XYZ file of C-alpha atoms in Angstrom:
535
model
C 2.647 -21.576 -35.015
C -1.124 -21.885 -35.471
C -0.636 -25.602 -35.639
C 1.327 -25.615 -32.338
C -1.394 -23.646 -30.529
C -4.146 -25.953 -31.868
C -2.040 -29.026 -30.850
C -1.538 -27.716 -27.355
C -5.219 -26.899 -26.894
C -5.869 -30.484 -27.955
C -3.693 -31.649 -25.173
C -5.863 -29.923 -22.686
C -8.987 -31.388 -24.113
C -7.471 -34.809 -24.217
C -6.498 -34.471 -20.575
C -9.963 -33.740 -19.587
C -11.242 -37.036 -21.130
C -8.771 -39.462 -19.639
C -9.268 -38.649 -15.956
C -9.088 -41.726 -13.622
C -12.244 -42.699 -11.963
C -10.429 -42.906 -8.698
C -11.245 -39.911 -6.516
C -8.452 -37.736 -5.169
C -8.401 -37.071 -1.514
C -10.414 -33.891 -0.581
C -8.165 -33.386 2.407
C -4.977 -32.160 0.854
C -3.809 -30.877 -2.510
C -0.073 -31.183 -3.055
C 1.456 -28.706 -5.453
C 5.053 -28.287 -6.801
C 5.844 -24.907 -8.216
C 8.878 -23.563 -9.955
C 9.036 -20.617 -7.554
C 7.166 -19.554 -4.443
C 5.865 -16.259 -3.223
C 8.534 -14.152 -1.513
C 6.056 -12.888 1.182
C 2.606 -13.537 2.693
C 2.046 -9.750 2.707
C -0.434 -9.134 -0.075
C 1.070 -5.689 -0.921
C 4.762 -6.497 -0.714
C 5.861 -7.200 -4.208
C 4.280 -6.989 -7.567
C 5.419 -10.250 -8.930
C 3.818 -13.368 -10.471
C 4.249 -15.880 -7.538
C 3.230 -13.223 -5.008
C -0.026 -12.782 -7.064
C -0.525 -16.541 -6.773
C -0.488 -16.532 -3.127
C -2.469 -13.329 -2.640
C -5.278 -14.678 -4.825
C -5.597 -17.684 -2.643
C -5.464 -15.949 0.864
C -6.554 -12.376 0.382
C -9.481 -11.368 -1.716
C -9.557 -8.090 -3.599
C -12.688 -6.182 -4.370
C -13.113 -8.149 -7.613
C -11.534 -11.017 -9.456
C -10.361 -10.679 -13.055
C -11.061 -14.112 -14.348
C -8.003 -15.511 -16.278
C -10.161 -18.055 -18.130
C -13.088 -16.062 -19.548
C -11.706 -12.446 -19.093
C -14.679 -11.341 -17.035
C -14.497 -9.211 -13.927
C -16.380 -10.973 -11.239
C -17.567 -9.942 -7.682
C -15.461 -10.706 -4.580
C -15.400 -8.331 -1.559
C -17.393 -6.035 -3.848
C -20.778 -7.560 -4.140
C -21.844 -5.087 -6.837
C -20.906 -1.732 -8.299
C -22.137 0.984 -10.623
C -20.568 3.964 -12.412
C -22.238 7.410 -11.675
C -20.936 9.726 -14.269
C -17.463 9.290 -15.672
C -15.387 9.392 -12.504
C -17.493 8.054 -9.610
C -17.888 4.314 -8.763
C -20.186 3.235 -6.010
C -19.305 -0.206 -4.688
C -21.434 -2.205 -2.335
C -19.332 -4.414 -0.124
C -20.024 -8.099 0.544
C -21.907 -8.118 3.903
C -20.993 -11.724 4.705
C -17.239 -11.138 4.457
C -15.470 -11.348 7.793
C -11.843 -11.189 8.929
C -10.284 -13.884 11.162
C -10.849 -11.542 14.088
C -14.592 -11.761 13.360
C -14.759 -8.109 12.230
C -17.079 -7.640 9.294
C -15.552 -6.006 6.235
C -16.187 -2.343 6.107
C -15.129 0.841 4.219
C -12.264 1.604 6.601
C -10.590 -1.616 5.639
C -10.653 -0.789 1.949
C -9.274 2.698 2.504
C -6.536 1.443 4.783
C -5.517 -1.318 2.255
C -5.313 1.132 -0.715
C -3.369 3.610 1.388
C -0.862 0.919 2.472
C -0.012 -0.023 -1.077
C 2.217 3.112 -1.389
C 3.664 2.640 2.063
C 5.156 -0.899 2.245
C 8.760 -0.538 3.521
C 11.476 -2.147 1.358
C 9.156 -3.245 -1.252
C 11.073 -4.323 -4.461
C 8.023 -3.522 -6.624
C 5.126 -1.350 -5.275
C 1.407 -1.864 -6.589
C 1.158 1.950 -6.939
C 0.289 1.912 -10.613
C -2.985 -0.054 -9.881
C -4.190 2.922 -7.837
C -2.666 5.800 -9.895
C -6.013 7.083 -11.135
C -7.731 6.947 -7.756
C -8.482 10.423 -6.354
C -10.447 9.657 -3.242
C -12.179 6.837 -1.457
C -14.759 7.418 1.233
C -17.426 5.670 3.251
C -20.777 6.165 1.453
C -22.773 4.521 4.208
C -24.924 1.486 4.075
C -22.075 -0.868 3.345
C -20.977 1.078 0.372
C -17.790 2.864 -0.622
C -17.434 5.660 -3.171
C -14.297 5.688 -5.334
C -13.556 8.899 -7.209
C -11.066 8.835 -10.036
C -9.031 11.759 -11.370
C -10.271 11.044 -14.796
C -12.375 8.292 -16.453
C -10.711 4.974 -15.815
C -12.139 2.057 -17.750
C -9.890 -0.440 -15.977
C -10.330 0.686 -12.379
C -11.836 -2.546 -11.219
C -9.320 -4.733 -13.067
C -6.555 -2.782 -11.490
C -8.171 -3.112 -7.996
C -8.342 -6.905 -8.586
C -4.722 -7.137 -7.598
C -4.966 -5.440 -4.212
C -5.808 -7.731 -1.320
C -7.909 -6.116 1.385
C -6.545 -6.430 4.954
C -8.093 -5.518 8.249
C -7.511 -1.958 9.377
C -5.516 -1.998 12.642
C -5.709 1.722 13.405
C -9.170 1.773 14.812
C -10.049 4.850 12.756
C -11.107 5.739 9.115
C -8.170 7.045 7.300
C -8.567 10.094 5.021
C -7.439 8.948 1.646
C -4.557 10.801 -0.131
C -1.635 9.988 -2.525
C 0.920 9.934 0.307
C 0.367 8.334 3.784
C -3.221 9.132 4.379
C -2.274 10.687 7.729
C -0.914 7.466 9.093
C 2.709 6.617 9.998
C 2.328 3.145 11.491
C 1.766 0.447 8.884
C 1.412 -3.224 9.206
C 4.883 -4.922 9.000
C 5.657 -7.443 6.340
C 7.423 -9.632 8.821
C 4.282 -9.903 10.865
C 2.427 -11.268 7.765
C 5.235 -13.727 7.107
C 5.374 -14.855 10.688
C 1.678 -15.426 11.157
C 1.102 -12.596 13.563
C -1.038 -10.637 10.978
C -3.680 -12.167 8.732
C -3.416 -11.533 5.028
C -7.117 -10.736 4.689
C -10.234 -12.706 3.707
C -9.626 -15.608 1.407
C -10.521 -19.152 0.547
C -7.401 -20.242 2.424
C -5.368 -19.081 5.419
C -1.625 -19.433 5.759
C -0.707 -22.046 8.294
C 2.994 -21.952 7.693
C 5.297 -19.995 5.455
C 8.813 -21.226 4.973
C 10.588 -19.008 2.289
C 12.019 -20.884 -0.712
C 10.824 -24.187 0.742
C 7.148 -24.584 1.161
C 3.788 -22.890 2.182
C 1.018 -24.703 3.972
C -2.532 -23.396 3.495
C -5.743 -24.450 5.417
C -9.321 -23.872 4.187
C -11.067 -20.893 5.727
C -14.172 -22.246 7.243
C -15.841 -18.826 7.575
C -15.310 -17.886 4.004
C -18.331 -15.976 2.621
C -18.315 -17.626 -0.823
C -18.023 -21.154 -2.242
C -15.699 -23.253 -0.186
C -12.350 -24.401 -1.594
C -12.270 -27.954 -2.797
C -9.519 -29.173 -0.513
C -9.127 -28.764 3.211
C -5.357 -28.026 2.963
C -2.846 -27.225 0.329
C 0.863 -27.947 0.609
C 2.754 -25.897 -1.864
C 6.436 -26.954 -2.377
C 9.249 -25.067 -3.998
C 10.675 -27.154 -6.872
C 12.662 -24.810 -9.109
C 14.653 -27.555 -10.794
C 12.692 -29.014 -13.810
C 13.778 -32.574 -13.328
C 12.987 -32.494 -9.693
C 9.493 -31.062 -10.365
C 8.579 -33.656 -12.957
C 9.997 -36.376 -10.875
C 7.883 -35.298 -7.954
C 4.791 -35.469 -10.082
C 5.536 -38.807 -11.741
C 6.632 -40.231 -8.453
C 3.457 -39.263 -6.670
C 4.792 -36.848 -4.137
C 2.687 -33.972 -5.612
C -0.565 -33.738 -7.373
C 0.061 -30.744 -9.537
C 3.115 -29.014 -11.060
C 3.283 -25.768 -13.093
C 5.691 -24.884 -15.822
C 5.948 -28.433 -17.194
C 9.275 -29.042 -18.742
C 8.971 -29.395 -22.488
C 10.818 -32.657 -22.624
C 8.402 -34.218 -20.202
C 5.102 -33.618 -22.064
C 5.173 -37.021 -23.600
C 5.893 -38.813 -20.367
C 2.970 -37.230 -18.810
C 0.586 -37.910 -21.640
C 1.598 -41.582 -22.091
C 1.713 -42.325 -18.399
C -2.048 -43.168 -17.991
C -1.905 -41.499 -14.503
C -1.481 -37.885 -15.337
C -2.742 -35.281 -17.786
C -2.003 -31.785 -19.004
C -4.002 -28.641 -18.276
C -2.891 -25.846 -20.647
C -3.913 -22.462 -22.071
C -2.059 -19.805 -24.255
C -0.933 -16.996 -21.834
C -0.379 -13.318 -22.080
C 3.126 -13.715 -20.607
C 5.718 -12.050 -22.955
C 9.299 -13.265 -22.682
C 11.608 -10.429 -23.935
C 15.064 -9.003 -24.033
C 15.434 -5.408 -22.790
C 18.536 -3.369 -23.523
C 19.689 -0.578 -21.256
C 18.391 2.698 -22.651
C 18.654 4.778 -19.448
C 22.230 5.922 -19.091
C 25.248 6.916 -21.221
C 27.571 4.385 -19.811
C 26.139 0.867 -19.390
C 27.543 -2.001 -17.251
C 29.040 -5.198 -18.692
C 29.768 -3.792 -22.142
C 33.169 -3.198 -23.656
C 34.719 -2.400 -26.966
C 32.466 0.722 -27.379
C 34.885 3.489 -26.194
C 32.756 3.848 -23.020
C 29.481 4.466 -24.912
C 26.252 2.721 -24.369
C 25.548 1.067 -27.775
C 21.918 0.455 -26.909
C 21.099 4.104 -27.050
C 21.437 3.869 -30.797
C 18.250 2.546 -32.385
C 20.222 0.879 -35.154
C 21.863 -1.413 -32.540
C 18.516 -2.218 -31.025
C 17.120 -2.991 -34.503
C 20.060 -5.297 -35.043
C 19.234 -7.264 -31.887
C 15.624 -7.766 -33.145
C 16.837 -8.913 -36.592
C 19.356 -11.277 -35.183
C 16.832 -13.370 -33.223
C 15.240 -16.457 -34.972
C 11.927 -16.396 -33.087
C 10.442 -19.303 -34.988
C 13.364 -21.493 -34.161
C 13.144 -20.562 -30.531
C 9.365 -21.210 -30.316
C 9.524 -24.529 -32.202
C 12.805 -25.983 -31.141
C 13.834 -24.605 -27.798
C 10.226 -24.248 -26.485
C 8.941 -27.380 -28.243
C 6.080 -25.539 -29.850
C 4.886 -24.312 -26.509
C 5.281 -20.679 -27.412
C 4.050 -18.148 -30.034
C 6.747 -15.912 -31.692
C 6.203 -12.247 -30.632
C 6.967 -9.012 -32.483
C 4.862 -6.896 -30.144
C 4.175 -6.727 -26.411
C 0.469 -7.646 -26.435
C -0.453 -11.106 -27.511
C -3.031 -11.822 -30.368
C -6.459 -12.118 -28.940
C -5.883 -9.607 -26.000
C -7.398 -6.103 -26.092
C -4.645 -3.721 -27.467
C -2.943 -6.153 -29.888
C -2.212 -4.525 -33.300
C -2.944 -7.095 -36.070
C -1.375 -4.748 -38.648
C 2.078 -4.820 -37.346
C 4.499 -6.982 -39.357
C 6.575 -9.652 -37.449
C 10.268 -9.174 -37.246
C 12.227 -10.888 -39.982
C 15.106 -12.990 -39.209
C 17.908 -11.213 -41.016
C 21.479 -11.521 -39.529
C 23.024 -9.940 -42.665
C 20.952 -6.773 -42.188
C 21.694 -6.880 -38.489
C 25.478 -6.983 -39.246
C 25.073 -4.010 -41.682
C 23.226 -1.975 -39.058
C 25.862 -2.622 -36.425
C 28.536 -1.435 -38.907
C 26.553 1.626 -39.727
C 26.270 2.428 -36.059
C 30.067 2.251 -35.718
C 30.543 -1.317 -34.692
C 31.715 -3.194 -37.715
C 33.526 -5.723 -35.533
C 30.770 -5.817 -32.959
C 31.359 -5.389 -29.157
C 31.488 -7.413 -26.098
C 28.501 -7.670 -23.656
C 26.921 -9.844 -20.962
C 23.405 -11.233 -21.405
C 21.734 -11.716 -18.032
C 18.948 -14.240 -17.531
C 17.214 -15.900 -14.471
C 18.214 -19.483 -14.020
C 14.951 -20.709 -12.564
C 12.017 -18.349 -13.417
C 10.692 -19.232 -16.942
C 10.005 -22.490 -18.761
C 13.256 -23.347 -20.570
C 14.483 -19.846 -19.758
C 18.104 -20.863 -19.423
C 18.031 -22.715 -22.703
C 16.397 -19.774 -24.549
C 19.129 -17.522 -23.217
C 21.761 -19.971 -24.465
C 20.184 -20.054 -27.929
C 20.020 -16.182 -28.020
C 23.690 -15.989 -27.068
C 24.607 -18.143 -30.045
C 22.346 -16.128 -32.420
C 23.863 -12.807 -31.263
C 27.425 -14.161 -31.873
C 26.417 -14.776 -35.435
C 26.260 -11.151 -36.008
C 29.578 -10.414 -34.546
C 28.786 -9.765 -30.885
C 30.949 -11.327 -28.231
C 28.270 -12.452 -25.693
C 28.846 -13.850 -22.257
C 25.800 -15.432 -20.607
C 25.397 -14.795 -16.806
C 22.425 -16.188 -14.856
C 21.193 -15.691 -11.314
C 18.557 -17.397 -9.235
C 15.077 -15.715 -9.355
C 15.441 -14.761 -5.674
C 18.151 -12.265 -6.493
C 17.955 -11.692 -10.271
C 15.356 -9.010 -10.304
C 16.885 -7.085 -7.335
C 19.928 -6.668 -9.526
C 17.805 -5.646 -12.423
C 16.087 -3.059 -10.396
C 19.564 -1.688 -9.462
C 20.418 -1.355 -13.184
C 23.247 -3.797 -13.011
C 22.456 -5.302 -16.485
C 23.002 -3.907 -19.983
C 20.873 -6.562 -21.698
C 18.575 -8.894 -19.749
C 15.845 -11.533 -20.343
C 12.546 -11.278 -18.444
C 8.874 -11.695 -18.708
C 5.594 -9.855 -17.888
C 2.024 -10.686 -18.426
C -1.147 -8.650 -18.867
C -1.966 -8.706 -15.227
C -5.502 -7.423 -15.611
C -6.353 -9.536 -18.681
C -6.053 -6.598 -21.246
C -3.192 -4.781 -22.740
C -3.191 -1.435 -20.997
C -1.748 -2.578 -17.723
C 0.896 -4.662 -19.481
C 1.881 -1.688 -21.714
C 2.131 0.752 -18.652
C 4.095 -1.816 -16.710
C 6.545 -2.565 -19.692
C 6.574 0.516 -21.982
C 5.529 3.362 -19.751
C 8.462 5.565 -18.778
C 9.759 4.240 -15.433
C 8.389 6.329 -12.664
C 7.874 4.564 -9.191
C 5.994 7.491 -7.773
C 3.478 7.382 -10.631
C 3.473 3.606 -10.698
C 4.579 3.279 -14.295
C 7.292 1.131 -15.855
C 7.455 -1.404 -13.002
C 9.004 -3.970 -15.291
C 10.730 -1.447 -17.579
C 14.096 -1.853 -15.983
C 15.872 -1.024 -19.274
C 14.147 2.386 -19.041
C 12.690 2.631 -22.590
C 11.045 5.891 -22.716
C 8.893 7.590 -25.489
C 6.752 10.712 -25.127
C 4.493 9.358 -27.964
C 4.077 6.015 -26.196
C 3.437 7.810 -22.851
C 0.818 10.177 -24.346
C -1.080 7.302 -25.975
C -1.100 5.401 -22.715
C -2.146 8.362 -20.674
C -5.100 8.997 -23.061
C -5.960 5.298 -23.077
C -6.217 5.364 -19.274
C -9.024 7.891 -19.328
C -11.001 6.783 -22.405
C -14.194 4.754 -21.638
C -15.082 4.140 -25.301
C -13.604 0.727 -25.993
C -12.900 1.417 -29.747
C -11.075 4.624 -29.082
C -9.149 3.122 -26.263
C -8.035 0.136 -28.304
C -6.990 2.540 -31.048
C -4.720 4.380 -28.567
C -3.290 1.138 -27.218
C -2.538 -0.015 -30.691
C -0.628 3.190 -31.517
C 1.414 2.743 -28.320
C 2.236 -0.799 -29.208
C 3.297 0.276 -32.750
C 5.501 3.035 -31.393
C 7.403 0.573 -29.159
C 8.083 -1.594 -32.177
C 9.050 1.358 -34.332
C 11.535 2.486 -31.660
C 12.827 -1.104 -31.227
C 12.570 -0.340 -27.580
C 12.053 -4.010 -26.738
C 13.220 -7.277 -28.153
C 10.016 -9.352 -27.755
C 10.717 -13.031 -28.104
C 7.606 -15.120 -27.579
C 4.405 -15.461 -25.584
C 4.593 -18.513 -23.343
C 1.989 -21.134 -23.036
C 0.848 -22.109 -19.420
C 1.064 -25.847 -18.961
C 0.354 -27.732 -15.764
C 0.948 -31.385 -15.125
C -1.970 -32.837 -13.034
C -2.732 -36.289 -11.461
C -5.731 -38.041 -12.734
C -8.474 -37.573 -10.181
C -7.728 -33.873 -9.687
C -9.495 -31.128 -11.737
C -7.165 -28.166 -11.927
C -8.032 -25.038 -13.967
C -5.497 -23.440 -16.279
C -5.648 -19.740 -16.993
C -4.087 -17.159 -19.322
C -2.498 -15.259 -16.518
C -0.415 -18.364 -15.380
C -1.733 -17.773 -11.933
C -1.820 -20.864 -9.681
C -5.253 -20.862 -8.152
C -5.913 -23.615 -5.682
C -9.333 -22.918 -4.510
C -10.905 -23.903 -7.907
C -9.187 -27.341 -7.798
C -11.580 -30.179 -7.082
C -11.277 -33.929 -6.685
C -12.897 -35.850 -9.461
């Protein structure tokens, strides 16, 4: 796979050298995405495309750069750590909301309080503030954040929380419940344009769910201006439609380039690729949270995935190299652990899973299923690059070890709602290292699912290990990088030992871009429009 990685990086470099000399219009950038944000509300749903929109329209205190891994100032102009648990943050004095109000401490407190109080949220941001004990106005344009224990990733976590204007007219007293407030900004008002999403490079001009989003440049933005006056973001979930829109000239940029379209982009002379290896892990997760699991038969009513031998059999039945090279066209790196190579927390000493269907059959027989059993594999039809084809390949591989597998897919818009309701016994999904290091990814995927604590947000299979949880708890409060990485690696290793997950591969991020447009790829697969520039 090293050769594939190198080849893809070469595509990126090559793209940068064949740009047309014709300038792109600085007035509008047209973008086609495989899925759109489900809400303008920056706190509504912890999900990738919602992160996209939030990053463009609602600044957080800082920005976790997905290109160089650095934490950069945004609404926090500067900061310092005083002792192990106190952070003093100086707010950007030039930052103003659409109302004309200058950013102040009360807006930050309100925003962090609201994170836990968004009605009907399918995925709260609570884990990002789980270590925050108190926030107060320190005077002089500063805020003081006190953590329960040392938190080395506090700012990285806060980089995902957009700051909105406080509508209450008073300073809330921070706590871990409702901060003494019972009237929160409504998600529908964000979507309808009544409420501004915050202070960002762009403002939302029009939000049409599942169709398109129109953005306009914020003329009073405190930082560097966005390169385009407006951005039109279209929903193009179908791969063929998305590539046709690019090659036909109706959009300037697309994400999630279909693998079979790479050559047509490269040889066109009019378009190029922007790419970067990502932290996004695509995985299978078996139900480990209940004695009886849905969509499984032939097990006398038992949940076979509670048996570690069955989970091990799944891992041995998957030919990851074949999926990465053939199904993903070399645009993926086979994975045997959650954290990708090169990211803080990856354990280089862990051995990759062997492809061994014979051993997988033996383990199934030992677990009491010599003739296998029937199950349904669920996958989203429109969320990941070649996701449906990957699911089909896995269905065939599992059948080779005697399992009778039915593949069932749903659109992204309803898929994860069903997963959150525990309607699947084995499902395909993905999750990235949101903050650019492995701790947040491990807590999100491998931490015991606990919405109140903000752990296990993507752990809908309910993998749980006291050993893993303890290592992650300790890592959260360890400021020493070497010790923290050791703890993270032990947690990563425990998940592999438990066969708690079936990691498949880490996806590469690939964008198709019209010559004349400079568009920046990043490891988090975030679609950032404000860094785009006409050449």
